[in-house]
Tab-separated table of C-alpha atoms and ligand atoms in Angstrom:
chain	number	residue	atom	x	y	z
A	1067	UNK	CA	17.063	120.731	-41.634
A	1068	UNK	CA	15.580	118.693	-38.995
A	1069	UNK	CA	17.077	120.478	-35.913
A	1070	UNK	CA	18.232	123.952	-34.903
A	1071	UNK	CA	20.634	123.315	-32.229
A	1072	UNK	CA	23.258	125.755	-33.601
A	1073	UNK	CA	24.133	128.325	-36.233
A	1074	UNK	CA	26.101	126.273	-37.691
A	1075	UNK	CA	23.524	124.011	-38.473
A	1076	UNK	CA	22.137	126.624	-40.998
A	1077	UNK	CA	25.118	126.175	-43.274
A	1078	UNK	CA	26.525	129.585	-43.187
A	1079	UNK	CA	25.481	132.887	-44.908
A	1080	UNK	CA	22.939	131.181	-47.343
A	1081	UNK	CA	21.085	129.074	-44.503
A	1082	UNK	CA	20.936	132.366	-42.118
A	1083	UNK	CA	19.948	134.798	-45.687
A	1084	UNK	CA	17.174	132.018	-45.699
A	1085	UNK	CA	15.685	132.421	-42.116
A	1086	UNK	CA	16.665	136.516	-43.096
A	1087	UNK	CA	14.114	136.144	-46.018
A	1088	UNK	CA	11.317	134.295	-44.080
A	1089	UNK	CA	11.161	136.428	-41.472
A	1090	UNK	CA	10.595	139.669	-43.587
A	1091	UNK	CA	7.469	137.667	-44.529
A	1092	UNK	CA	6.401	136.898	-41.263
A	1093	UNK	CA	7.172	140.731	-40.208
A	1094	UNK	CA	4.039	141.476	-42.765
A	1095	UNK	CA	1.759	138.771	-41.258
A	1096	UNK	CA	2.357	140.124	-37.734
A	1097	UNK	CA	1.691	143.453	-38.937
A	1098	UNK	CA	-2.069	142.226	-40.327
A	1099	UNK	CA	-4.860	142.804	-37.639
A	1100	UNK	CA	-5.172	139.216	-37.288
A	1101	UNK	CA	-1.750	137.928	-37.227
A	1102	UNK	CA	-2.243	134.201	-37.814
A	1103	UNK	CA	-1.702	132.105	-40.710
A	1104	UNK	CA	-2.978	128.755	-40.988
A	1105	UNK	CA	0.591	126.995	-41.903
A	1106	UNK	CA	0.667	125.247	-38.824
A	1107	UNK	CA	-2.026	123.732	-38.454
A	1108	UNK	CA	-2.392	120.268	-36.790
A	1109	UNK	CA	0.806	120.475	-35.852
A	1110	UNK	CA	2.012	120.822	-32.209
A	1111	UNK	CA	5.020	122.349	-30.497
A	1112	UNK	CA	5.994	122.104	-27.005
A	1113	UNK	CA	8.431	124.408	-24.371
A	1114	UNK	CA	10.769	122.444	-22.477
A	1115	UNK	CA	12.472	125.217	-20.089
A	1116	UNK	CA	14.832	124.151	-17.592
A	1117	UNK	CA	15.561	127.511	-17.271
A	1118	UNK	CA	14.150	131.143	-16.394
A	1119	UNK	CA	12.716	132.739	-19.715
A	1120	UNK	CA	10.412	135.974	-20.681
A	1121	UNK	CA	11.316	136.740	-24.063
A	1122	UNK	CA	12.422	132.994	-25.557
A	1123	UNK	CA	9.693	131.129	-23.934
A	1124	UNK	CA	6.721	133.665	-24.707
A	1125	UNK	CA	8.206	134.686	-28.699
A	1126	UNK	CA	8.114	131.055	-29.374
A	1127	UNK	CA	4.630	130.255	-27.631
A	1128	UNK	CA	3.158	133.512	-29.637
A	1129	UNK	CA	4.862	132.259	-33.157
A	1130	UNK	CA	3.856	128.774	-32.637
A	1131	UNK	CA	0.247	130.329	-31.962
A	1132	UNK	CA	0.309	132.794	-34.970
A	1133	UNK	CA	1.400	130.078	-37.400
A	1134	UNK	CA	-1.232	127.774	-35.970
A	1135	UNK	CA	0.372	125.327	-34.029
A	1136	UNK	CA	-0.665	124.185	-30.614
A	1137	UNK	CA	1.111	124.527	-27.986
A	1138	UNK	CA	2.554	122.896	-25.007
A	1139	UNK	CA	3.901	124.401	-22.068
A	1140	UNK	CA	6.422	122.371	-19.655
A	1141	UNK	CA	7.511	124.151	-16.281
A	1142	UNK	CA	10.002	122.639	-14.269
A	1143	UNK	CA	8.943	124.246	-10.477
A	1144	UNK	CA	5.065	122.237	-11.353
A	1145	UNK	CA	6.308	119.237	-12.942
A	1146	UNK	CA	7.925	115.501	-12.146
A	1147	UNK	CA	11.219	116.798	-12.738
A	1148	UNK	CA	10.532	117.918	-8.352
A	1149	UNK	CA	10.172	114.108	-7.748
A	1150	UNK	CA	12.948	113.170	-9.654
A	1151	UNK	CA	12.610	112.336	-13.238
A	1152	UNK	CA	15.084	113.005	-15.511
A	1153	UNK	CA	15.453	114.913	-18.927
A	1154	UNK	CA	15.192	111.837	-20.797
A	1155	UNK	CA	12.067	110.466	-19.676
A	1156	UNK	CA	10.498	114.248	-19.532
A	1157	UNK	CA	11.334	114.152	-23.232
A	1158	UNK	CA	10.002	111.006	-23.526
A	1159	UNK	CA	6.886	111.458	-21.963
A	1160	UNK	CA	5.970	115.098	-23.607
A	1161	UNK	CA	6.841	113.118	-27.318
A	1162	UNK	CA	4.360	110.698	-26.108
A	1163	UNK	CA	1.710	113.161	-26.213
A	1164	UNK	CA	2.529	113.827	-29.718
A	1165	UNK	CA	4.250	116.746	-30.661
A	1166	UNK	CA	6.083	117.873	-32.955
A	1167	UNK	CA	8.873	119.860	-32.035
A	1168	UNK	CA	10.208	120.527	-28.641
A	1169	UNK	CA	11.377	123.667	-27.470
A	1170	UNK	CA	14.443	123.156	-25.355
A	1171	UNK	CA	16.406	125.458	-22.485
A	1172	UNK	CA	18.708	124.446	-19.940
A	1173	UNK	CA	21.371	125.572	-17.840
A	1174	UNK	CA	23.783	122.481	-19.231
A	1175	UNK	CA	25.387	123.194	-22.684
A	1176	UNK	CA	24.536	119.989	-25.232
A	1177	UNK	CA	21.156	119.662	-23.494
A	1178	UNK	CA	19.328	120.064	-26.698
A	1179	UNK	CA	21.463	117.985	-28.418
A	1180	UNK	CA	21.148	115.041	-25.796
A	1181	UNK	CA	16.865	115.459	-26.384
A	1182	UNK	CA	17.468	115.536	-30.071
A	1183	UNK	CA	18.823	112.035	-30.027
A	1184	UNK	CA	16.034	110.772	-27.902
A	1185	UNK	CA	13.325	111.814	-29.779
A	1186	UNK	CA	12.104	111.764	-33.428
A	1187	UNK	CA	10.341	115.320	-32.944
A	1188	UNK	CA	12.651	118.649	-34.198
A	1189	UNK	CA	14.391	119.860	-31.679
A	1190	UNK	CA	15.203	123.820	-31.037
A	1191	UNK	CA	17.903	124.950	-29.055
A	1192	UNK	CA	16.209	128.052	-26.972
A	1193	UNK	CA	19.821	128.458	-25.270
A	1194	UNK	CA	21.939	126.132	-23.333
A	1195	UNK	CA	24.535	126.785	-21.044
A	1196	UNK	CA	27.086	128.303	-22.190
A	1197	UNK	CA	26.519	127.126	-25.582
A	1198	UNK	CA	24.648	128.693	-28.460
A	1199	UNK	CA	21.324	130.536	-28.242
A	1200	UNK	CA	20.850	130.543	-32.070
A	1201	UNK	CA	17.033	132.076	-32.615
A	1202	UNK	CA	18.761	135.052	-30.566
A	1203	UNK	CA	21.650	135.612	-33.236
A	1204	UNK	CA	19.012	135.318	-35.995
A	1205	UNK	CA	17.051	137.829	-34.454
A	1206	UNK	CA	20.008	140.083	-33.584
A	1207	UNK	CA	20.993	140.099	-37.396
A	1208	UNK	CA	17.441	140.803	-38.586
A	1209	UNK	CA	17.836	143.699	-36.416
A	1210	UNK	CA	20.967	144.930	-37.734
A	1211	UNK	CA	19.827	144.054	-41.248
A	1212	UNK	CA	16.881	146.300	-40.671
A	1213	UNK	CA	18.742	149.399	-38.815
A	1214	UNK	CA	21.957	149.021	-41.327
A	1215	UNK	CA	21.074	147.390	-44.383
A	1216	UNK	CA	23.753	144.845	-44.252
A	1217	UNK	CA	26.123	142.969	-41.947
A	1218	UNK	CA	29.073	143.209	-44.634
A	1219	UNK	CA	31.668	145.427	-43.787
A	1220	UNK	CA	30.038	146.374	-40.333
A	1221	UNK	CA	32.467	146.387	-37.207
A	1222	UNK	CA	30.201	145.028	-34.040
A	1223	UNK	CA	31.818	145.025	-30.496
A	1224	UNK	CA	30.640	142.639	-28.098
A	1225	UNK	CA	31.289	144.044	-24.970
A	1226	UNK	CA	31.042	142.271	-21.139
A	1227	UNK	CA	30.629	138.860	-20.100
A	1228	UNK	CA	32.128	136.782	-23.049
A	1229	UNK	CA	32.847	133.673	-21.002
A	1230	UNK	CA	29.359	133.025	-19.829
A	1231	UNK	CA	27.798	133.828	-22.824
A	1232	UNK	CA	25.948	131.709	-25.205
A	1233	UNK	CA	24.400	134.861	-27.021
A	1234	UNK	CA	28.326	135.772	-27.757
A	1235	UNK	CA	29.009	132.317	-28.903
A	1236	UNK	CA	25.655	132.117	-31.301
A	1237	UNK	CA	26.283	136.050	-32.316
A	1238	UNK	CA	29.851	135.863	-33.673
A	1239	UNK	CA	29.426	133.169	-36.022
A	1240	UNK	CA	26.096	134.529	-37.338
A	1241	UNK	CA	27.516	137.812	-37.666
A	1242	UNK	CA	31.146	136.433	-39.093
A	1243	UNK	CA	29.080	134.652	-41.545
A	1244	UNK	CA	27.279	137.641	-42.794
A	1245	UNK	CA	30.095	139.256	-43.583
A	1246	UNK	CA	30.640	141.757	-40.046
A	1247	UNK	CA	34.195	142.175	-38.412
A	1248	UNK	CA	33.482	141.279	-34.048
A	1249	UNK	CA	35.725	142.559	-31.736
A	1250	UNK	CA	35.381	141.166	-28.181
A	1251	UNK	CA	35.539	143.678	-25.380
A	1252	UNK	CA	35.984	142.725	-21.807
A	1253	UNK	CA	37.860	142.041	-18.440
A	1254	UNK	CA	40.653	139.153	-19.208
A	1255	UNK	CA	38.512	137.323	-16.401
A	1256	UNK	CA	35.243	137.229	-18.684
A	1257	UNK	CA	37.110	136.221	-21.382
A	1258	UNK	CA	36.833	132.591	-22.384
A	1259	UNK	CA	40.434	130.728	-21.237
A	1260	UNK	CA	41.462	130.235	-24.989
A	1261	UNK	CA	39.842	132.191	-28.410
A	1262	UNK	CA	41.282	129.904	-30.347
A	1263	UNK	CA	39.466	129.187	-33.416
A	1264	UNK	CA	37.072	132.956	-32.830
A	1265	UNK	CA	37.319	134.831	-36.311
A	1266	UNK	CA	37.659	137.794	-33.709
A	1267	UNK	CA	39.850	140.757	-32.154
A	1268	UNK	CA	39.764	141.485	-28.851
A	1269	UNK	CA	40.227	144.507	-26.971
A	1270	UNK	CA	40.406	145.822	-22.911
A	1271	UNK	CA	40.148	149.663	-23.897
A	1272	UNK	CA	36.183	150.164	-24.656
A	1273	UNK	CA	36.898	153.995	-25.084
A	1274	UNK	CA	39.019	153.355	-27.799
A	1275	UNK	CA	36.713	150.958	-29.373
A	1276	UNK	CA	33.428	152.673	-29.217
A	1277	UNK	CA	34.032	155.736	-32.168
A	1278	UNK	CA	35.267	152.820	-34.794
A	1279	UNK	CA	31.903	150.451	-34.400
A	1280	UNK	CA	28.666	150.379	-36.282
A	1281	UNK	CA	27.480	147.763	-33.440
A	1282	UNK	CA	28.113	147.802	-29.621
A	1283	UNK	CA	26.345	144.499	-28.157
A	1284	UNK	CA	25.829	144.882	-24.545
A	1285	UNK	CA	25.834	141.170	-22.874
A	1286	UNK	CA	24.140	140.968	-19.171
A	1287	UNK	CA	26.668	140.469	-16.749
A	1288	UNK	CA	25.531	136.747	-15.214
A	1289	UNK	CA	25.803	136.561	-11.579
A	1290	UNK	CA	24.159	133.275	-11.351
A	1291	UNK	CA	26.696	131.872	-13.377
A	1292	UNK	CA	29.648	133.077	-12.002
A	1293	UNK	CA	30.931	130.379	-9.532
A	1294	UNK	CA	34.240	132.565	-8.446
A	1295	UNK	CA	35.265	136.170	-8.101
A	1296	UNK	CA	36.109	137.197	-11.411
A	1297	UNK	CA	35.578	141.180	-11.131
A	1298	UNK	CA	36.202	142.891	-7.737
A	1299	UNK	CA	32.973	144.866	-7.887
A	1300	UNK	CA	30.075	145.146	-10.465
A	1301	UNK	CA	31.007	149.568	-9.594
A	1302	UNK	CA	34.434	148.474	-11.305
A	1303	UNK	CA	32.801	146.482	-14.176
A	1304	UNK	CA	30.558	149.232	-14.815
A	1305	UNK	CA	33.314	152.380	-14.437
A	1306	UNK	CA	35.519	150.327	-16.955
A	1307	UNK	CA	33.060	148.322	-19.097
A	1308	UNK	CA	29.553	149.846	-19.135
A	1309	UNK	CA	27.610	152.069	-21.601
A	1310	UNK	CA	27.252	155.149	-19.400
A	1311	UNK	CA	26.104	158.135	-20.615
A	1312	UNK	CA	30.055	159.387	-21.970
A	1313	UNK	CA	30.727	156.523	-23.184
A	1314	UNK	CA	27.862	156.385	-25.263
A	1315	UNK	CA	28.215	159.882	-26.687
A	1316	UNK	CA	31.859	158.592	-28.041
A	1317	UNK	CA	29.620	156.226	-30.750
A	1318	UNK	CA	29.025	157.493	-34.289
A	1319	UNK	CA	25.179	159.440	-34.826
A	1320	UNK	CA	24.888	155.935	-36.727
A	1321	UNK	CA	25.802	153.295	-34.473
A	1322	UNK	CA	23.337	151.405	-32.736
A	1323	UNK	CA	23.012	149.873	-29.223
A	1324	UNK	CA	22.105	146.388	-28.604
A	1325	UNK	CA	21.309	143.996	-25.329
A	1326	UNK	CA	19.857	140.672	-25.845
A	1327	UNK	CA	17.789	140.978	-22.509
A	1328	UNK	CA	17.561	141.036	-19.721
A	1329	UNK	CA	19.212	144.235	-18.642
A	1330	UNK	CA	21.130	145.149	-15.945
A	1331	UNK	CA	20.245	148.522	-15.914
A	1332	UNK	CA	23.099	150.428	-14.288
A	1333	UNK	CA	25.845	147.701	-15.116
A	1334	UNK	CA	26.394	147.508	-18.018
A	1335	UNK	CA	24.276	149.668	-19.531
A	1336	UNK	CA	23.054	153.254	-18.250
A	1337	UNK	CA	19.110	153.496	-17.881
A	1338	UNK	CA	19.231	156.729	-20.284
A	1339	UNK	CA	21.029	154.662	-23.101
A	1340	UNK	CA	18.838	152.047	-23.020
A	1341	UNK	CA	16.324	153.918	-23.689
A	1342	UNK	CA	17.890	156.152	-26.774
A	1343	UNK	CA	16.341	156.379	-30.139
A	1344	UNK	CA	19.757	153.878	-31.388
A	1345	UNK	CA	18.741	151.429	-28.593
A	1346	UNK	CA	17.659	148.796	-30.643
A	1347	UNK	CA	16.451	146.185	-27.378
A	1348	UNK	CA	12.795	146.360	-28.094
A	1349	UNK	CA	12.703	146.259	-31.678
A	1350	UNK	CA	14.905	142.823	-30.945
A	1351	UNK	CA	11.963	141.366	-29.132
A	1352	UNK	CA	9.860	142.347	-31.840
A	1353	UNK	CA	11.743	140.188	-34.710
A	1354	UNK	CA	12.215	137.398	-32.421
A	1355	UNK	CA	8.598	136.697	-33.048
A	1356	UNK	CA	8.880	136.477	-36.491
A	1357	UNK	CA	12.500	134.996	-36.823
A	1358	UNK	CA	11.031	131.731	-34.481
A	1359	UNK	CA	8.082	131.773	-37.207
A	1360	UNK	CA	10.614	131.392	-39.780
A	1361	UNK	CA	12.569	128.839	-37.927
A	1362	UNK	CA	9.481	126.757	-37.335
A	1363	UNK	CA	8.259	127.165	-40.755
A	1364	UNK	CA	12.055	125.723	-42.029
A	1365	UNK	CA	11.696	122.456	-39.527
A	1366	UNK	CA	7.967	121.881	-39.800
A	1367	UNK	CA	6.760	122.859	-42.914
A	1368	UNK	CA	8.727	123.235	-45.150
A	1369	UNK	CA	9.647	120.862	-48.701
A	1370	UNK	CA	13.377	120.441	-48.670
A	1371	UNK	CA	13.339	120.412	-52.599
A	1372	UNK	CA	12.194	124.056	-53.069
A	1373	UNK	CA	13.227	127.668	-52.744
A	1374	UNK	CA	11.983	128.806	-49.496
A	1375	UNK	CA	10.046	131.925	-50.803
A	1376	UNK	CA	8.557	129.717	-53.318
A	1377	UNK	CA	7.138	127.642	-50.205
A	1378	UNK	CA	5.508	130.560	-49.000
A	1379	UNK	CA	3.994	131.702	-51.788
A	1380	UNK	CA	2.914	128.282	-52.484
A	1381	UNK	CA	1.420	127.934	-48.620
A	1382	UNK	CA	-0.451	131.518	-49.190
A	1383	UNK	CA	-1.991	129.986	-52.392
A	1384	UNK	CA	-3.290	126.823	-51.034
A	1385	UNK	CA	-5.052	128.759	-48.073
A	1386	UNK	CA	-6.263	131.024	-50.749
A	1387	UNK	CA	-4.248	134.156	-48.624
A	1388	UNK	CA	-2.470	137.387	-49.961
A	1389	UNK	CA	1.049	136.391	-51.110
A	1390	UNK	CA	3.623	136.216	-48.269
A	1391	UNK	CA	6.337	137.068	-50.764
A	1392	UNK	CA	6.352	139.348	-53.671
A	1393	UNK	CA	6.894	137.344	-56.995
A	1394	UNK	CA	10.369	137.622	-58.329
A	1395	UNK	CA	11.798	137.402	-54.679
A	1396	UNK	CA	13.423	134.009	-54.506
B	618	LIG	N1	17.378	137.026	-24.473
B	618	LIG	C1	16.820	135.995	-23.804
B	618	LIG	O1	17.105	134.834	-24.059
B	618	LIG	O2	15.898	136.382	-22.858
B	618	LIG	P1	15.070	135.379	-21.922
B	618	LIG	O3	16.055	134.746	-20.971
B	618	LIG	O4	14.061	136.256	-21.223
B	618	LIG	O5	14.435	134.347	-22.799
């Protein structure tokens, strides 16, 4: 794999059970006091952000750093872009410099893709547009994979701003291909014009919904992208839609509640819930560190001939480091 511009570009439930697998070993290695392995080394990655980030922009920077990497920062507010220069020649230019993969986020969907055919660096999608966000689906189903075990047989509701949202897009095929039902919960205005083609069910009755899930997956509600009245008041949207305090007591003792950041508190989620032991929005910032590890690891390191345990093992050995990956796991 050269890119990650999509999920689909993992090849389904084997290329995602892959990144799954990787990232349990880089869970151990940030759990060492010095979380740093030397994989990366000589190696250099660089964040192109069109867009507003905390989480994307800093998990990648940090997994870049821990596997070795150096890093390079881009900022569109202090850069040429102001006088003018377009995405091409920003790519361009930061390739110049030598790097090896480019981190990419921008408000356009097929961004990434457009910088992927420009350069001969590996490009990641860090969300675009409407699009895909795919590092946030991988780390979303580490995080059910930890809390539940497994994604097969699992019901997950996605719940709020459908149409906007690239996390939705990214989320339902990683978590189709992993085996989970997704039902799609929303206003008929935040609903993407035609779901032709979704492996989903949808559903306008949230109440209903919320006993029969094992997943409710809170999406922001995205003023900035919402060019024409599509609710008549955030108070409605959050009376009809959000995860208040009764609504959350009508989920299973099991169920867990997910947001892919950043919250809204008091839309679409209740302050109180968010903060519940089932809340699992932290813990997802926590993986994302070491799911971009594993995704780096797949597009920079890695041998495409062998099993991707193996690699790690084999990468621990040569830096004469404690295995990564207990023998017999494949
Ligand atoms: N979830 C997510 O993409 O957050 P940021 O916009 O802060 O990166």
């Amino acid at each position: 794999m050269k890119h990650l511009l999509s999920i689909d570009d993992l090849d389904g439930a084997d290329g995602i059970e892959e990144v799954m697998r990787l990232t349990d070993s880089f869970m151990e290695v940030s759990q060492r006091q010095i979380p740093k392995v030397p994989t990366l080394r000589g190696k250099t990655v660089a964040s192109l952000f069109y867009e507003d980030s905390t989480r994307t922009r800093l998990s990648f920077e940090t997994a870049a750093k821990r596997l070795s990497a150096d890093t390079m920062s881009f900022s569109v507010s202090s850069s040429s872009v102001n006088k003018g220069e377009s995405l091409r020649d920003t790519a361009l230019t930061i390739e110049a410099m030598g790097v090896d993969a480019i981190v990419v986020r921008h408000s356009s969907s097929g961004a990434p893709h457009r910088v992927a055919s420009w350069v001969d660096a590996s490009v990641i999608n860090a969300g675009d547009g409407w699009h895909e966000h795919p590092t946030q689906a991988l780390l979303d189903s580490y995080t059910i994979l930890r809390r539940l075990g497994s994604l097969v047989g699992r019901h997950v509701a996605i719940v709020g701003d459908i149409k906007h949202s690239r996390v939705a897009r990214s989320d339902v095929a990683a978590f189709t291909a992993l085996g989970a039902t997704v039902t799609l919960a929303g206003p008929p205005t935040l609903l993407p014009p035609s779901l032709e083609g979704w492996p989903v069910e949808v559903s306008h009755d949230l109440d209903a919904l919320l006993p029969e899930v094992d997943v409710v997956y809170l999406l922001r509600m995205q003023r900035e992208r919402m060019t024409e009245a599509l609710l008549p008041s955030l108070r409605e949207y959050t009376a009809t839609y959000g995860l208040t305090v009764p609504r959350a007591r009508r989920l299973r003792p099991d169920a867990i509640v997910m947001h892919p950041g950043p919250m809204n508190r008091g839309v679409e989620i209740a302050p109180e819930v968010a903060d519940l032991p089932q809340s699992t929005i932290v813990e997802q910032v926590r993986h994302g560190v070491a799911v971009r590890m594993a995704v780096l690891f797949l597009l920079l390191a890695a041998e495409p001939s062998a099993g991707a345990a193996e690699r790690v093992r084999a990468l621990a050995a040569e830096h004469e480091l404690e295995p990564l990956v207990p023998e017999g796991v494949r």
